[in-house]
Coordinates of C-alpha atoms in Angstrom, one line a residue:
X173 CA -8.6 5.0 18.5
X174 CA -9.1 7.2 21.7
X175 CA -10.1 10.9 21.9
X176 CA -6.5 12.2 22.7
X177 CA -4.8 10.0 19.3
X178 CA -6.6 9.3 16.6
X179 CA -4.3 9.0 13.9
X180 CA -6.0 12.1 12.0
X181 CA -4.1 13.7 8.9
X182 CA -2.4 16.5 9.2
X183 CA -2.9 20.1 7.7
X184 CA -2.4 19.6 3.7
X185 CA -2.5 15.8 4.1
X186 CA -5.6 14.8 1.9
X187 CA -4.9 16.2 -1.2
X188 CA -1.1 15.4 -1.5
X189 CA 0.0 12.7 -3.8
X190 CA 1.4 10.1 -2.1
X191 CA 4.0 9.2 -4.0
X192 CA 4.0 5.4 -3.7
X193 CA 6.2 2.8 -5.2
X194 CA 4.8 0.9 -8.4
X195 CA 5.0 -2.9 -6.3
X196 CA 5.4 -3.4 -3.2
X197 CA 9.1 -4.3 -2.3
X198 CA 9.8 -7.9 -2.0
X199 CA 10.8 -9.0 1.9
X200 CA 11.8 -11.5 3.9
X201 CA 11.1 -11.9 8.0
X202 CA 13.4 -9.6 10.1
X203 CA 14.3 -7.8 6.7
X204 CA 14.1 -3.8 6.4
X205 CA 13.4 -2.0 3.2
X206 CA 12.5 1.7 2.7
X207 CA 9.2 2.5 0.8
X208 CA 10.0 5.1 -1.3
X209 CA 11.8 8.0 -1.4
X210 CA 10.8 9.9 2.0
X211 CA 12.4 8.1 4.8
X212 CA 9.6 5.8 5.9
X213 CA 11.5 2.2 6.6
X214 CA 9.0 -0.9 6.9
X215 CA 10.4 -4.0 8.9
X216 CA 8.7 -7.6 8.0
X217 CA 8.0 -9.4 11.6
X218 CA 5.2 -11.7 10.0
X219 CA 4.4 -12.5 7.1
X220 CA 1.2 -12.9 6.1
X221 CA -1.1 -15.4 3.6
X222 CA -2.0 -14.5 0.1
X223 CA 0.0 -12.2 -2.5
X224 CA -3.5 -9.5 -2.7
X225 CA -2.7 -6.1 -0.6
X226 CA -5.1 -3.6 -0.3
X227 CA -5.4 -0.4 -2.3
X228 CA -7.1 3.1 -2.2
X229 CA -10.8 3.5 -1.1
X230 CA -10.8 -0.3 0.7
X231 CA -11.9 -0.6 4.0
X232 CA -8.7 -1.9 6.3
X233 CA -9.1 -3.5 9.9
X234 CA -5.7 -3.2 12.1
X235 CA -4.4 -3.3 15.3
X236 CA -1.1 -1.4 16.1
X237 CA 1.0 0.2 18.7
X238 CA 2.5 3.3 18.3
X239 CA 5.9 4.4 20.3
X240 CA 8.5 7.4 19.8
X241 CA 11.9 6.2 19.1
X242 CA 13.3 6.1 22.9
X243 CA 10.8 3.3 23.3
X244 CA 7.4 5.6 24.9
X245 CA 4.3 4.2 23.9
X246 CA 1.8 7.0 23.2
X247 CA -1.5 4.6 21.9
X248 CA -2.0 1.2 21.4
X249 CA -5.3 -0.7 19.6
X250 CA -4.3 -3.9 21.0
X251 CA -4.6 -2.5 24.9
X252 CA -8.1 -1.1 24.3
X253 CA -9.0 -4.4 22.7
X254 CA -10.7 -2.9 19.2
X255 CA -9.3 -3.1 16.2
X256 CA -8.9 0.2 14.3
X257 CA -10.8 0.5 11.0
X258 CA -10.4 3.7 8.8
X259 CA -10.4 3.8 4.6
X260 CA -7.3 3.3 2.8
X261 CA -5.6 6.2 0.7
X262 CA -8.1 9.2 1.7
X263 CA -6.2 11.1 4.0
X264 CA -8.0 9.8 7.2
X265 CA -4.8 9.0 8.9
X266 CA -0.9 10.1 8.5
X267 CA 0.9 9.9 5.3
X268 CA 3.6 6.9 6.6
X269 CA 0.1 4.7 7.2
X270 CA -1.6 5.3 4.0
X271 CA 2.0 4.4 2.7
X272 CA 2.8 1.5 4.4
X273 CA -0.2 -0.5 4.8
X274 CA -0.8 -0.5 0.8
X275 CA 2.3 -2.7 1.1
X276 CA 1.1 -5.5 3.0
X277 CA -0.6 -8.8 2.9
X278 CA -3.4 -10.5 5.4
X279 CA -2.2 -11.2 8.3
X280 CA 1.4 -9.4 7.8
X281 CA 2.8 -7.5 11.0
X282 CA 5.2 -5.1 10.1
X283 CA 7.1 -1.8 12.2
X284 CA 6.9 0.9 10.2
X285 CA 9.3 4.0 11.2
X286 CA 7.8 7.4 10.2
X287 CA 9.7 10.2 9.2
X288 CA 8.3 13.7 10.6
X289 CA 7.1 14.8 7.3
X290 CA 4.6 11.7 7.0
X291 CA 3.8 12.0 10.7
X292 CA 3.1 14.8 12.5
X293 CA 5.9 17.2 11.1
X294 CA 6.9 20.0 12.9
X295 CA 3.5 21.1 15.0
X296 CA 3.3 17.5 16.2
X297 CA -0.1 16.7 18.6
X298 CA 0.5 17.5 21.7
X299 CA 0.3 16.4 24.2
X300 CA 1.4 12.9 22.7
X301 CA 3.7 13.5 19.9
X302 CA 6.1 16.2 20.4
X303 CA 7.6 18.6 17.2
X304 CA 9.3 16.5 14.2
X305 CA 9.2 13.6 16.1
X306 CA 9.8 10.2 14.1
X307 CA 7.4 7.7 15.2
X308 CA 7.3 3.8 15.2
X309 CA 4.3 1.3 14.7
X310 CA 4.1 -2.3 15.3
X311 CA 0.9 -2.7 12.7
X312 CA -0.9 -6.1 12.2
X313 CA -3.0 -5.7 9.1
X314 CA -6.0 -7.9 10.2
X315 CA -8.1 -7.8 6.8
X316 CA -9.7 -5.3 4.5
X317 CA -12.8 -5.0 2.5
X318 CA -12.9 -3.9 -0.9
X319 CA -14.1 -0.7 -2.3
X320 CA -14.6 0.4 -5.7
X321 CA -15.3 3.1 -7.4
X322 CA -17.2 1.4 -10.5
X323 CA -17.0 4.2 -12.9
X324 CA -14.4 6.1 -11.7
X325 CA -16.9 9.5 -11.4
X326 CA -18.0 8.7 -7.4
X327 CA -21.3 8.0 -8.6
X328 CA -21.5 4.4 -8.0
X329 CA -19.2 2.3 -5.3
X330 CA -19.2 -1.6 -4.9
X331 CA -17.8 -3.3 -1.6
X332 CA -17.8 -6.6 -1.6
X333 CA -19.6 -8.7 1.1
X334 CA -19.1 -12.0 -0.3
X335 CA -16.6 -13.2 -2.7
X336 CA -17.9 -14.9 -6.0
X337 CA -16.6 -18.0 -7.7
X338 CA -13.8 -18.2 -10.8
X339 CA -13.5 -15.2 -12.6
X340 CA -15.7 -14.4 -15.6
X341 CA -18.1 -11.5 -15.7
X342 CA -21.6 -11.7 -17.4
X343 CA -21.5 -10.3 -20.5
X344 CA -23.5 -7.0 -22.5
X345 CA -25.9 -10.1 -24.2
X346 CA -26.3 -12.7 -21.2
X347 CA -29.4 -12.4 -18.7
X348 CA -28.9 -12.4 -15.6
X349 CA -30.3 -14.1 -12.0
X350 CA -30.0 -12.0 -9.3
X351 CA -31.5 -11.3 -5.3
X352 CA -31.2 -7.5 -4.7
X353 CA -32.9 -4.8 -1.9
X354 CA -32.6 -1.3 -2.2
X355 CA -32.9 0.9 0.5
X356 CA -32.5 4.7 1.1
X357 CA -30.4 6.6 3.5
X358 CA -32.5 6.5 6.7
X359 CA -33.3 2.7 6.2
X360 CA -36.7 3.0 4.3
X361 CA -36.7 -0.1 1.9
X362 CA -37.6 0.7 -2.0
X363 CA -37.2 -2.5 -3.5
X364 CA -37.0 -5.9 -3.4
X365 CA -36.7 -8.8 -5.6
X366 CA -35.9 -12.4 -5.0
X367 CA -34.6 -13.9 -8.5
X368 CA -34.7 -11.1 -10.6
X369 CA -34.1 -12.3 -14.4
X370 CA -32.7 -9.1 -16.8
X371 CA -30.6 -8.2 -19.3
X372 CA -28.6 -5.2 -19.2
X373 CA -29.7 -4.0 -22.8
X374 CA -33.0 -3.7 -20.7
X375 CA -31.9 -3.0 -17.5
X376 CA -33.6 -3.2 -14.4
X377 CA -35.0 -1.0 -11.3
X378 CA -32.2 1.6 -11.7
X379 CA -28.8 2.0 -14.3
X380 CA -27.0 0.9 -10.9
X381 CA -28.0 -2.5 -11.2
X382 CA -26.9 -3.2 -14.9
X383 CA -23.4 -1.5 -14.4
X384 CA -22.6 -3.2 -11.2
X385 CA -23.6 -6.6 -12.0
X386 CA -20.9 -7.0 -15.0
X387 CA -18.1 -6.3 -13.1
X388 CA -19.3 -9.1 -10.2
X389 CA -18.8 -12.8 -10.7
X390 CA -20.8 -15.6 -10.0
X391 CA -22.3 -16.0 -6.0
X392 CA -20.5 -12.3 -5.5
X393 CA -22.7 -10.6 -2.9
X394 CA -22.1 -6.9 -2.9
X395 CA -23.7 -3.6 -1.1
X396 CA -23.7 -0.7 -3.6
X397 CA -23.4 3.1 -3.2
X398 CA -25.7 4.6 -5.6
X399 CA -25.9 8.2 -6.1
X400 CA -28.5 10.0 -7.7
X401 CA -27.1 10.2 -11.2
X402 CA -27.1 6.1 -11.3
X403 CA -30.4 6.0 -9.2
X404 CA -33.2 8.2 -10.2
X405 CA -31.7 11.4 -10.4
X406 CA -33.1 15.0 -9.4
X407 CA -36.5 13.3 -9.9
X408 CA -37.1 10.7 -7.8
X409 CA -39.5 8.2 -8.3
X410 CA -42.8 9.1 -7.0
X411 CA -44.5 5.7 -7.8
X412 CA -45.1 3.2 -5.0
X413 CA -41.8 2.8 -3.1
X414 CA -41.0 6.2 -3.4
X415 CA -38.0 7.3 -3.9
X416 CA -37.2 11.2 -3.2
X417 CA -35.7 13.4 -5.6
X418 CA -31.7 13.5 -5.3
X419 CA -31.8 10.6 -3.1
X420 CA -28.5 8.0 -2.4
X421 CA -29.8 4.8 -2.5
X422 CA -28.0 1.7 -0.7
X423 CA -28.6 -1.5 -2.4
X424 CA -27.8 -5.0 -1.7
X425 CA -26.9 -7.5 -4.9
X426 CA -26.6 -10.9 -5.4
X427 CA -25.2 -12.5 -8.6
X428 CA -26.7 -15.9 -8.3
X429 CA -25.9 -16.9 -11.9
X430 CA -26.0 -16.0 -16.1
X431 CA -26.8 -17.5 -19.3
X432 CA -24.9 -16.7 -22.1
X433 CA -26.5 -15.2 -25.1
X434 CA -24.9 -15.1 -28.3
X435 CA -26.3 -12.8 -30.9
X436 CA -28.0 -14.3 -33.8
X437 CA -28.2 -12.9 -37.3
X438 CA -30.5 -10.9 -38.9
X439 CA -33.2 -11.7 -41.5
X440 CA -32.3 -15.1 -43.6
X441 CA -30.7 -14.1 -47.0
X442 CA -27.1 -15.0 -48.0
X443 CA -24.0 -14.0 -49.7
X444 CA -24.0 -15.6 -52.9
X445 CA -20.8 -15.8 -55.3
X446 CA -19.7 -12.1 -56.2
X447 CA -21.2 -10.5 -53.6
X448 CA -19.2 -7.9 -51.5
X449 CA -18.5 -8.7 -47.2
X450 CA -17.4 -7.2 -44.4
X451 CA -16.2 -9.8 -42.1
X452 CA -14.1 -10.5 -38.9
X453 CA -11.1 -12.9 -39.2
X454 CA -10.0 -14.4 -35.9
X455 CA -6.7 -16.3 -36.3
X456 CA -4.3 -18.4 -34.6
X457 CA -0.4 -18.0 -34.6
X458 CA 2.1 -20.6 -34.2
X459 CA 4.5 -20.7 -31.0
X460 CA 7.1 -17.2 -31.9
X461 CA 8.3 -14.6 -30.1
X462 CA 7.5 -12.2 -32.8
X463 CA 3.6 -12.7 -33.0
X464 CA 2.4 -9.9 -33.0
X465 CA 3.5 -6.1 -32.6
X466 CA 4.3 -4.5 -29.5
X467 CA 1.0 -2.3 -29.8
X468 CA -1.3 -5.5 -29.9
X469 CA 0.8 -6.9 -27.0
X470 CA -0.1 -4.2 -24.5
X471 CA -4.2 -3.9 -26.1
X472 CA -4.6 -7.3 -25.8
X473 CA -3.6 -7.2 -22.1
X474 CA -6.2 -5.4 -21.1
X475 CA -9.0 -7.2 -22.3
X476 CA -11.1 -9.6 -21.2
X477 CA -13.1 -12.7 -22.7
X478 CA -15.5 -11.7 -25.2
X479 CA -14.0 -8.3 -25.4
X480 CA -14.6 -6.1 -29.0
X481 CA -12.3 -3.3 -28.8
X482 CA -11.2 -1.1 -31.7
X483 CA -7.3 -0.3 -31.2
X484 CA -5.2 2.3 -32.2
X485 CA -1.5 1.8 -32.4
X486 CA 1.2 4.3 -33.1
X487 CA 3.8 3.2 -35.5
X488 CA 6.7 2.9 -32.9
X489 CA 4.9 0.2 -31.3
X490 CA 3.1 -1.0 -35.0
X491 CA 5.8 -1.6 -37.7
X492 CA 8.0 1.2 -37.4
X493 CA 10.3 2.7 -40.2
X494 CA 10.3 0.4 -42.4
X495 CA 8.0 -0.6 -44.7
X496 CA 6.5 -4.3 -43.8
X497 CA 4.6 -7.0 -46.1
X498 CA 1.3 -8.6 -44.8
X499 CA -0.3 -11.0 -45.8
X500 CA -3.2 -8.8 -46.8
X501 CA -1.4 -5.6 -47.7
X502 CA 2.0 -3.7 -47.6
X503 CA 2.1 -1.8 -44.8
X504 CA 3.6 1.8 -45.6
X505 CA 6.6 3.1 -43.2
X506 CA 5.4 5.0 -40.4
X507 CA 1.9 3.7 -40.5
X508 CA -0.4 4.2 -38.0
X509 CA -3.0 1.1 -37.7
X510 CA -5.7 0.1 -36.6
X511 CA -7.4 -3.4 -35.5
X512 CA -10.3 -4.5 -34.6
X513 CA -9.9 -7.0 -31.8
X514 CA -11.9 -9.5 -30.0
X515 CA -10.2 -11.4 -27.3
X516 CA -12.1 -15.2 -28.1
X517 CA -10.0 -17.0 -25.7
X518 CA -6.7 -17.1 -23.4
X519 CA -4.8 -19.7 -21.4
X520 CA -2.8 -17.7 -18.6
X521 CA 1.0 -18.4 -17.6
X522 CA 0.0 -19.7 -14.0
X523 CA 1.2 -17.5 -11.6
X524 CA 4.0 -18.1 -9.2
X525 CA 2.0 -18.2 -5.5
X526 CA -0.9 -20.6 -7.9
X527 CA 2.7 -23.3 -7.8
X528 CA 4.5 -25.6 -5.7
X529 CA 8.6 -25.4 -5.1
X530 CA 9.5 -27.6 -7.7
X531 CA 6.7 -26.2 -10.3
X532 CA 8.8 -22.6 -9.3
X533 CA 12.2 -23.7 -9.9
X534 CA 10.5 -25.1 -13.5
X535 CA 8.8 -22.0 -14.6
X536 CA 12.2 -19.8 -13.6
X537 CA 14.0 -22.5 -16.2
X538 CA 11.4 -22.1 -18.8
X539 CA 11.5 -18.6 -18.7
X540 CA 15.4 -18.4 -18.9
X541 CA 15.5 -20.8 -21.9
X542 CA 13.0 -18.2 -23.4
X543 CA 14.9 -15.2 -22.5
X544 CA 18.4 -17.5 -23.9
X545 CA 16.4 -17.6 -27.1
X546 CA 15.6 -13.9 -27.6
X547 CA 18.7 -13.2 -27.0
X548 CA 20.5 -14.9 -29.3
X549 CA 17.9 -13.2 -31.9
X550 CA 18.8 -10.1 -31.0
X551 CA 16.0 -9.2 -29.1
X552 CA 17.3 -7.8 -25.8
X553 CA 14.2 -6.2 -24.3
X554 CA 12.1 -9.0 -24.6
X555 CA 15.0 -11.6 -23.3
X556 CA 15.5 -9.0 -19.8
X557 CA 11.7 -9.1 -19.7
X558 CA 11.7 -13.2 -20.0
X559 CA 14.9 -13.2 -17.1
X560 CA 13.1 -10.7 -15.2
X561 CA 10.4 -12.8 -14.6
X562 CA 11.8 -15.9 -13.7
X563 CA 13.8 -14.1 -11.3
X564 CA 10.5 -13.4 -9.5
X565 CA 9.4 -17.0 -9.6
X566 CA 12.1 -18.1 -6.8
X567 CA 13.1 -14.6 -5.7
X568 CA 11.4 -15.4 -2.3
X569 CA 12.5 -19.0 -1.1
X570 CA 11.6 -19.2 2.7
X571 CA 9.4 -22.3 2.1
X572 CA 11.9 -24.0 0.1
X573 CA 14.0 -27.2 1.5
X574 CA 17.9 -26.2 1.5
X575 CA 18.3 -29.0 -1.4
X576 CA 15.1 -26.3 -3.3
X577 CA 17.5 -23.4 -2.0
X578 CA 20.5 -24.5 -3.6
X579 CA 19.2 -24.7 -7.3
X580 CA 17.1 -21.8 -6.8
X581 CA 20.2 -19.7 -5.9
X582 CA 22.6 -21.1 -8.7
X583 CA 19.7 -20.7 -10.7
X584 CA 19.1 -17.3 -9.6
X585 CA 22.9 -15.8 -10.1
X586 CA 22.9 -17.2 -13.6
X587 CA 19.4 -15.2 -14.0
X588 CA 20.7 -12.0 -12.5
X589 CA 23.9 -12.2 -14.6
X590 CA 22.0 -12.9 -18.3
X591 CA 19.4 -9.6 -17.0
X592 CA 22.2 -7.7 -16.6
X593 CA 24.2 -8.2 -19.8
X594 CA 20.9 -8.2 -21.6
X595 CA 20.0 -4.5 -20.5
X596 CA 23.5 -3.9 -21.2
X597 CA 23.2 -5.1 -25.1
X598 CA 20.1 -3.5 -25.6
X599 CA 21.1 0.0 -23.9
X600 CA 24.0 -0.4 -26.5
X601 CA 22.5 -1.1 -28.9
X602 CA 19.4 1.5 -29.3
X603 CA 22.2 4.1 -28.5
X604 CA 24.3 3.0 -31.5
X605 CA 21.8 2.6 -33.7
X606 CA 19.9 5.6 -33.4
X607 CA 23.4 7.3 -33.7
X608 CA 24.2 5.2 -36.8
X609 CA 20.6 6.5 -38.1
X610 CA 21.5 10.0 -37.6
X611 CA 25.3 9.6 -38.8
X612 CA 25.7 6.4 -40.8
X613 CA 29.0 7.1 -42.8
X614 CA 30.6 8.0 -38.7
X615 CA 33.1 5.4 -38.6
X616 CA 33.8 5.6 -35.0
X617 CA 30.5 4.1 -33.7
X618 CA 30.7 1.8 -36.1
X619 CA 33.7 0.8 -34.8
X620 CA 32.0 0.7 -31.1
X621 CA 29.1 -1.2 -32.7
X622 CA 31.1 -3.8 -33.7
X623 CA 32.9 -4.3 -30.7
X624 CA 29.9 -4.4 -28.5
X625 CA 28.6 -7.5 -31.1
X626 CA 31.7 -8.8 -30.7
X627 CA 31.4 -8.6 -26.6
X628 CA 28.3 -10.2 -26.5
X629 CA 29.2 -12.8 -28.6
X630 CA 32.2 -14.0 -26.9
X631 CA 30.0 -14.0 -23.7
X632 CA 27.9 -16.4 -25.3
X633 CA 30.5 -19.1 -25.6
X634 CA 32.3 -18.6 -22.3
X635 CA 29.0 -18.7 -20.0
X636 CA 27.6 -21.5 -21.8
X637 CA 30.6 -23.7 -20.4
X638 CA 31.2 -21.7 -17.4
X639 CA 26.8 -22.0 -16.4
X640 CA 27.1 -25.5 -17.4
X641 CA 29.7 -26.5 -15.3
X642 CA 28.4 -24.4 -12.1
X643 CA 24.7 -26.3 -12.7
X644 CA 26.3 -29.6 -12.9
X645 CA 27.8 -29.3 -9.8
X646 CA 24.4 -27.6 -7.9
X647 CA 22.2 -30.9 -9.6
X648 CA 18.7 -31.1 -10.9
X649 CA 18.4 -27.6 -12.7
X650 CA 19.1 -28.2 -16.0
X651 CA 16.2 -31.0 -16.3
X652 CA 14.1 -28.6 -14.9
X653 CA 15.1 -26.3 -17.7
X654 CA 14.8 -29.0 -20.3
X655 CA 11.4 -30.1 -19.6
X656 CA 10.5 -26.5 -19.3
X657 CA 11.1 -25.6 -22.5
X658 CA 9.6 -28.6 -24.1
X659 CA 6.3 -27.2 -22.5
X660 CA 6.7 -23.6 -24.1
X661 CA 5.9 -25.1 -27.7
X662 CA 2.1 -25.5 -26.4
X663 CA 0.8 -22.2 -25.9
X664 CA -0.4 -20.7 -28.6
X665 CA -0.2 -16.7 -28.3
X666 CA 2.4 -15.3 -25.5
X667 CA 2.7 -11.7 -24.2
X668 CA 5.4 -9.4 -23.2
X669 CA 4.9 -8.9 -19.6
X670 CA 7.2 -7.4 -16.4
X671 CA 4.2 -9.0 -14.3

C-alpha cells in the first residue's frame, strides 16, 4: 500500500481480542451476513476453491479497493498493480480486516463494510478517511502462506514452502531422511546436510530440527524460525560454522521420508504361569451409539495415530451418578477415571467437500437415520448432533442440478424440523429431571414430565406418515437413506462430533 494509506492499526488495536465467530458463516454469491457482533457485514461476490481459510500468524496475499460509503475511492492495490501482503491476526492492519479475511477461502472476493470502531474510529486518517467514517472494501483473497507457532512459546515458527503428501507425521521411534541448511540472520550459512538420517531420541544439529520435523509430513518443505532457546542458546557454538551466542537462526527442512520403528522388548525372559503383568488391552467395540463415555469421545478426538496419552475424565463426562458395572470392575458413583489410551487406528467419516452431489445427499440420509435412532432411545443431544451434521452436508447446494436441489431441500426441512424438536426434548428433559432430582415427590413436574413424553411421542407417529408422504412425492431420498444406513453397521468406533 502507498505512503498516504497503509491500512495500519489504530491506537489500542494490537492487543484487543478480536472477538471472532467460532466458523465462518456459511454463504452463498450475492448473499450478506454480519460477522459477529460489531457491525462489520461481509458480502460473497466470488466464491472461492477449497473449504481451508487462513488463520492468525499466516502470511495473506490480497488485492482490494477501499471506498467511503458515497462511493469515493481513497486506495486501491489493484491500480498500483501489487498485491498487498501483511500477517494475519497481529494488529498490522484494521480490526474489520483481521476479521473478515479469517473468513474466507482462495480465491473468494468479498465487500466487507466496516464499522468506525474496526476502522478508523473517531480520529480517522486524514487526509483520506474522515472521523467515524464506515468504510467499504472489495477484497480478493489471492492466497496465503502458513505460519505456525510450533510450541506455542514464539520460540520456534514453521511456514510452509511446499506442501507434503497424505497426512501422517513421523513418529518419537522412526528415523528420519531429511535435506536441511541453516543460516543466520545476515545470510552467513552454518550448516548443511543433504540426506541427513536421525532419530529424534538423538536429535540432530539443533532441538529445532527434531521438534519441527514431527509435525511435517512426507515431501513437506518448510523454512524455520529458530530462536536461541531451540538453537544454541546464550552460548553459541563456537566450533566450525560458528554460531554466535543468542543468535536466530533461519533454517531450511526437507522431509524427504521415515522408517517406522517399533520398539522391541527388553532382555529375553518370560511370564510363566502365576506370574504377576501389567499389560495394555486394546479392544474393539461393536457398531452402538453408546461406546464409550462422553470423556473418551472428546480425548480420543484429539489424538493422532500412534498416540499414548494418559486421560483424565471427570465423572459428568465418565459414568456419572450412578454406580455402573464393567467388565473388569464396578465402577463407584461419582468416579473419577482414568485411561490409558493409545489411538492404534481410525477410519474417518469422509468429509463433505472430499464427496460428489449424490455421495452428499447420502451422507445427510445416513446421518438422519442415525439421529432417528438416538432419538427414539432417548438420547437427544447426540440425535441434534447426528441432524446437525447432515444439515451441513447439503446446506450449500449451488453445484447441485435442480432434480439434486429438490431432494436436498425436502431433505433439508425434514432435517431442520427433527433438530429442532430434538433440542426441544432434551432442553426438557435435563430441566425436568434435574428438578425431579432435587424434588422427586413434586407432583407438578411430574405431571409436565409426562406430558412432554407424551408430546414427543405423538410426534413420532404423525411425522413418520406426514415425512413419508412429503419424500414420496420429492423421489429418490428415501433410497438414499436406506442404503445409507446399511453402510453405518461397518464402522467400528464412531464419535460425537458438531464438525
Amino acid at each position: 500500500m502507498d505512503e498516504d494509506f497503509d491500512i495500519p492499526a489504530a491506537d489500542g488495536m494490537i492487543n484487543d481480542d478480536l472477538d471472532l465467530p467460532d466458523e465462518p458463516p456459511i454463504m452463498k454469491v450475492g448473499e450478506e451476513k454480519e460477522i459477529g457482533n460489531q457491525g462489520l457485514k461481509k458480502k460473497l461476490v466470488k466464491e472461492g476453491e477449497g473449504w481451508e481459510n487462513p488463520e492468525s500468524g499466516d502470511e495473506v496475499e490480497v488485492h482490494y479497493t477501499g471506498t467511503l460509503l458515497d462511493g469515493t475511492q481513497f486506495d486501491s492495490s489493484r491500480e498500483r498493480g501489487t498485491p498487498f501482503k501483511f500477517t494475519l491476526g497481529q494488529g498490522q492492519v484494521i480490526k474489520g480486516w483481521d476479521k473478515g479475511i479469517k473468513t474466507m477461502k482462495k480465491g473468494d472476493n468479498a465487500i466487507f463494510t466496516i464499522p468506525p470502531q474496526l476502522a478508523y474510529g473517531e480520529s480517522g486518517s486524514p487526509p483520506t478517511i474522515p472521523p467515524n467514517a464506515t468504510l467499504r472494501f472489495d477484497v480478493e483473497l489471492l492466497s496465503w502462506t502458513s505460519v505456525k507457532d510450533i510450541c506455542k512459546d514464539g520460540g520456534l515458527f514453521k511456514k510452509i514452502l511446499t506442501e507434503g503428501e497424505k497426512w501422517e507425521n513421523p513418529k518419537d521411534l522412526d528415523e528420519v531422511l531429511v535435506n536441511y541448511e541453516a543460516k543466520l540472520e545476515d545470510g552467513t550459512v552454518v550448516a548443511k546436510a543433504d540426506s541427513k538420517k536421525f532419530t529424534f531420541k538423538d536429535g540432530h544439529f539443533c532441538p529445532a530440527l527434531a521438534k519441527a520435523v514431527k509435525t511435517m509430513k512426507k515431501g513437506e518443505k518448510v523454512l524455520l524460525i529458530v530462536k536461541p532457546q531451540y538453537g544454541f542458546g546464550e552460548k553459541g557454538k563456537p566450533a566450525a560454522g560458528a554460531v554466535p551466542p543468542n543468535a536466530t537462526l533461519q533454517i531450511t527442512l526437507e522431509l524427504i521420508s521415515w522408517k517406522t520403528v517399533t520398539e522391541e522388548g527388553e532382555g529375553y525372559e518370560r511370564p510363566n504361569e502365576g506370574a504377576v503383568v501389567k499389560v495394555k488391552l486394546i479392544g474393539k467395540l461393536q457398531d452402538d451409539e453408546e461406546q464409550v463415555i462422553d470423556g473418551l469421545d472428546k480425548a480420543v478426538m484429539t489424538m493422532k495415530k500412534g498416540e499414548v496419552a494418559l486421560v483424565t475424565i471427570a465423572p459428568e463426562y465418565a459414568f456419572g451418578s450412578s454406580e455402573s458395572k464393567q467388565e473388569l470392575a464396578v465402577v463407584p458413583p461419582n468416579s473419577t477415571v482414568y485411561y490409558e489410551v493409545e489411538m492404534v487406528s481410525f477410519i474417518k467419516d469422509k468429509e463433505s467437500w472430499d464427496m460428489n452431489t449424490p455421495e452428499k445427499i447420502e451422507a445427510a440420509g445416513k446421518k438422519k437415520e442415525e439421529g432417528n435412532v438416538l432419538f427414539k432411545a432417548g438420547k437427544y443431544v447426540k440425535a441434534s448432533k447426528r441432524y446437525e451434521k447432515a444439515v451441513k452436508y447439503i446446506d450449500y447446494d449451488t453445484s447441485f442440478s435442480e432434480e439434486e436441489k429438490k431432494q436436498a431441500k425436502a431433505l433439508k426441512l425434514d432435517l431442520v424440523v427433527k433438530l429442532t424438536v430434538a433440542c426441544h426434548a432434551y432442553e426438557g428433559f435435563g430441566v425436568q429431571e434435574k428438578a425431579l432430582e432435587l424434588d422427586p415427590d413434586n407432583r407438578e413436574i411430574k405431571m409436565e414430565y409426562k406430558v412432554l413424553k407424551e408430546k414427543i411421542k405423538e410426534y413420532n407417529k404423525k411425522e413418520a406418515k406426514f415425512y413419508g408422504n412429503m419424500f414420496a412425492k420429492m423421489n429418490k431420498v428415501e433410497p438414499a437413506n436406506k442404503s445409507a444406513a446399511k453402510e453405518a453397521t461397518a464402522v467400528t468406533v464412531s464419535i460425537d462430533s458438531k464438525a
